[in-house]
Amino acid sequence: MFSLLLFGCAQTQTSAVSSAQQVKPDVEVERIKAHMAFLADDLLEGRDTGSRGHEIASLYIAGEFKKYGLAPAGENGSYMQRVTFRKTSLVQESPRFMVQSPDGNYELSYPKDFIVSPSAVRVESNVSAPLVFVGYGIVAPEFGIDDYDNMNVKDKIVVVLSGKPKSLENEEGAHLSSGAQKAKYAVEKGAIGMITVQTPAGEKVRPYERSLNYIHAPRMRWVDEKGNVGNTYPQLQGGAYLNMQSAETLFADAPKPIKDIYAALEDDRHVKGFDIPVTVSISSQSVHEELSSPNVAAVLPGSDPILKNEYVVFTAHSDHLGISKSVEKDRINNGAMDNASGTSVMLETARMFAALSTAPRRSVMFLAVTGEEKGLLGADYFAKHPTVDIRSIVANVNLDMPLLTYESADVIAFGASHSSMGSYVESAAANAGIKLTDDPWPEQNLFTRSDHYAFVKQGVPAVFLVTGIESKTPGVDGSKALGNFLATHYHRPSDDMHQDFNWDAARTFTQVNFEIGSTLADAPERPTWNEDSFFGKTFGRK
């Protein structure tokens, strides 16, 4: 911190020319190529969180920041913010699901009838209590929804439907119906366990059988210095996920059969909760392993004596999936597009900012986060344990998997409609000779599915920037190119440097990124949430 303050003082003595008024550095595509080639090399073995390969990638990123003359913004005067993770695995022989009903006792079979997740807070999980059905298990009075209304669930196990009502908007619904939010509602109402049951709509999107492919996969959570495990609710002592057939059995003695509930969901009719006259006992065992992995952070201090205390933060995740457990010859998930591309664009953006003769008015932070593939964990840890005051972070621009196989005539900024950042992005895109396109896939809820969302939940306006789908490249359909990548390379070993990259696309995307940062860092006022934004109302600072 001391070195950061000195650097900032030196900057404030220079000319007051803003970055927007200066000669802008050119994007040097060869640097982006070089970064990607290193980060996606087989020697880094897929940059799995906590692996040696990711440590090497982090050292490389820190070295580049130092080369550019950026100040360390990690912990203890370094570029690194070490994050402790707890890796949890389920003992496959341990899960039990016992039911005591008026018609007798029976047991469900794991994993044919139900699945459970490993616990990050206990190695022995046991819960036994009566059941209460609470519909989707959502509490959202602003949308006229309270599934716990007049329901007593204290010291009970709640049974919730997967998903959300059809009437809920996509992005808002994605937040309100997430597993973490449903667990939060359950805990706030006094429940000690939660069972989620599959619905017909859920079965179409993600069949229960597909979930069985992941029962052996370990889970991960961050752990802070006090031993608190991130995004967990110790009050919930156990839980399970049931397929539709098991749900039908569980509801056999309920006031309303599950098939009637499913019929109501199809018509988007609200289903009132009720007690289920059975007691369920769920138990399982988990194995814990602790490991460490770094976020890497650097800052270009601002030139304005006052605004330098505010930060525009660029993020890109530097981790990937590591080595697959398969019989294929190539098992290394190199993650060239996901997300060596975004990390490399961020590094080149950092170099361009550092090359300015005068820094922008606000400080600009560049943050390579770990654990994205494990559940946005590194970004979540930083947003809750920031190395600067979270209230001083005015905006976040997140770069995750820009598709660099064709040159697009547009960019997409998920979240742009929620804050004044939309106008900044539109202006920056125009300066780079392209346009801003509205979210073409609102049903995918991408605004809630990358690292920027950790900042949103701390009240920071943010956008998730990706290349658009309107192609400048003759004969290339952007939508088809994206679909082809997702079908053949996404999260597979073939996401490597042998793909047919279009480096003009990298140039344009980096230029837009730089323009956005320049506009935000020199703007007279910090970005604000739009008055009608659900996320601004929910998380915005008062």
Short mmCIF file of N, CA, C and O in Angstrom, two decimals, residues 89-95 110-111 116 118 212 214-217 285:
data_model
loop_
_atom_site.label_atom_id
_atom_site.label_comp_id
_atom_site.label_asym_id
_atom_site.label_seq_id
_atom_site.Cartn_x
_atom_site.Cartn_y
_atom_site.Cartn_z
N SER A 89 -15.08 -33.69 -1.50
CA SER A 89 -15.51 -34.83 -2.31
C SER A 89 -16.48 -35.66 -1.49
O SER A 89 -16.33 -35.80 -0.26
N LEU A 90 -17.46 -36.21 -2.15
CA LEU A 90 -18.46 -37.04 -1.49
C LEU A 90 -17.97 -38.49 -1.41
O LEU A 90 -17.49 -39.04 -2.40
N VAL A 91 -18.08 -39.08 -0.24
CA VAL A 91 -17.81 -40.51 -0.09
C VAL A 91 -19.00 -41.24 -0.72
O VAL A 91 -20.11 -41.21 -0.19
N GLN A 92 -18.77 -41.88 -1.86
CA GLN A 92 -19.86 -42.37 -2.69
C GLN A 92 -20.70 -43.46 -2.02
O GLN A 92 -21.87 -43.64 -2.36
N GLU A 93 -20.12 -44.17 -1.07
CA GLU A 93 -20.87 -45.22 -0.39
C GLU A 93 -21.73 -44.70 0.76
O GLU A 93 -22.49 -45.46 1.38
N SER A 94 -21.62 -43.39 1.07
CA SER A 94 -22.21 -42.88 2.31
C SER A 94 -23.64 -42.37 2.23
O SER A 94 -24.36 -42.41 3.23
N PRO A 95 -24.14 -41.85 1.11
CA PRO A 95 -25.46 -41.21 1.14
C PRO A 95 -26.59 -42.16 1.51
O PRO A 95 -26.69 -43.28 0.98
N TYR A 110 -29.35 -44.32 -3.74
CA TYR A 110 -28.38 -43.38 -4.31
C TYR A 110 -27.54 -44.11 -5.35
O TYR A 110 -27.08 -45.21 -5.09
N PRO A 111 -27.30 -43.51 -6.53
CA PRO A 111 -27.78 -42.22 -7.02
C PRO A 111 -28.99 -42.35 -7.95
O PRO A 111 -29.34 -41.38 -8.61
N VAL A 116 -26.72 -36.17 -3.69
CA VAL A 116 -26.37 -35.16 -2.70
C VAL A 116 -25.02 -34.57 -3.08
O VAL A 116 -24.24 -35.19 -3.80
N PRO A 118 -21.28 -32.89 -1.77
CA PRO A 118 -20.41 -32.92 -0.59
C PRO A 118 -20.57 -31.63 0.21
O PRO A 118 -20.87 -30.57 -0.34
N LEU A 212 -25.92 -37.29 -13.16
CA LEU A 212 -25.16 -38.42 -12.62
C LEU A 212 -23.72 -38.43 -13.12
O LEU A 212 -22.85 -39.07 -12.51
N TYR A 214 -21.71 -36.11 -12.84
CA TYR A 214 -20.91 -35.22 -12.00
C TYR A 214 -20.88 -35.63 -10.53
O TYR A 214 -20.36 -34.88 -9.70
N ILE A 215 -21.40 -36.79 -10.20
CA ILE A 215 -21.48 -37.15 -8.77
C ILE A 215 -20.09 -37.38 -8.16
O ILE A 215 -19.93 -37.28 -6.94
N HIS A 216 -19.10 -37.71 -8.98
CA HIS A 216 -17.75 -37.93 -8.46
C HIS A 216 -16.91 -36.65 -8.47
O HIS A 216 -15.80 -36.65 -7.93
N ALA A 217 -17.42 -35.61 -9.10
CA ALA A 217 -16.64 -34.37 -9.23
C ALA A 217 -16.55 -33.65 -7.88
O ALA A 217 -17.55 -33.47 -7.20
N GLN A 285 -21.22 -38.47 3.96
CA GLN A 285 -19.88 -38.16 4.44
C GLN A 285 -19.10 -37.44 3.34
O GLN A 285 -19.27 -37.75 2.15
#
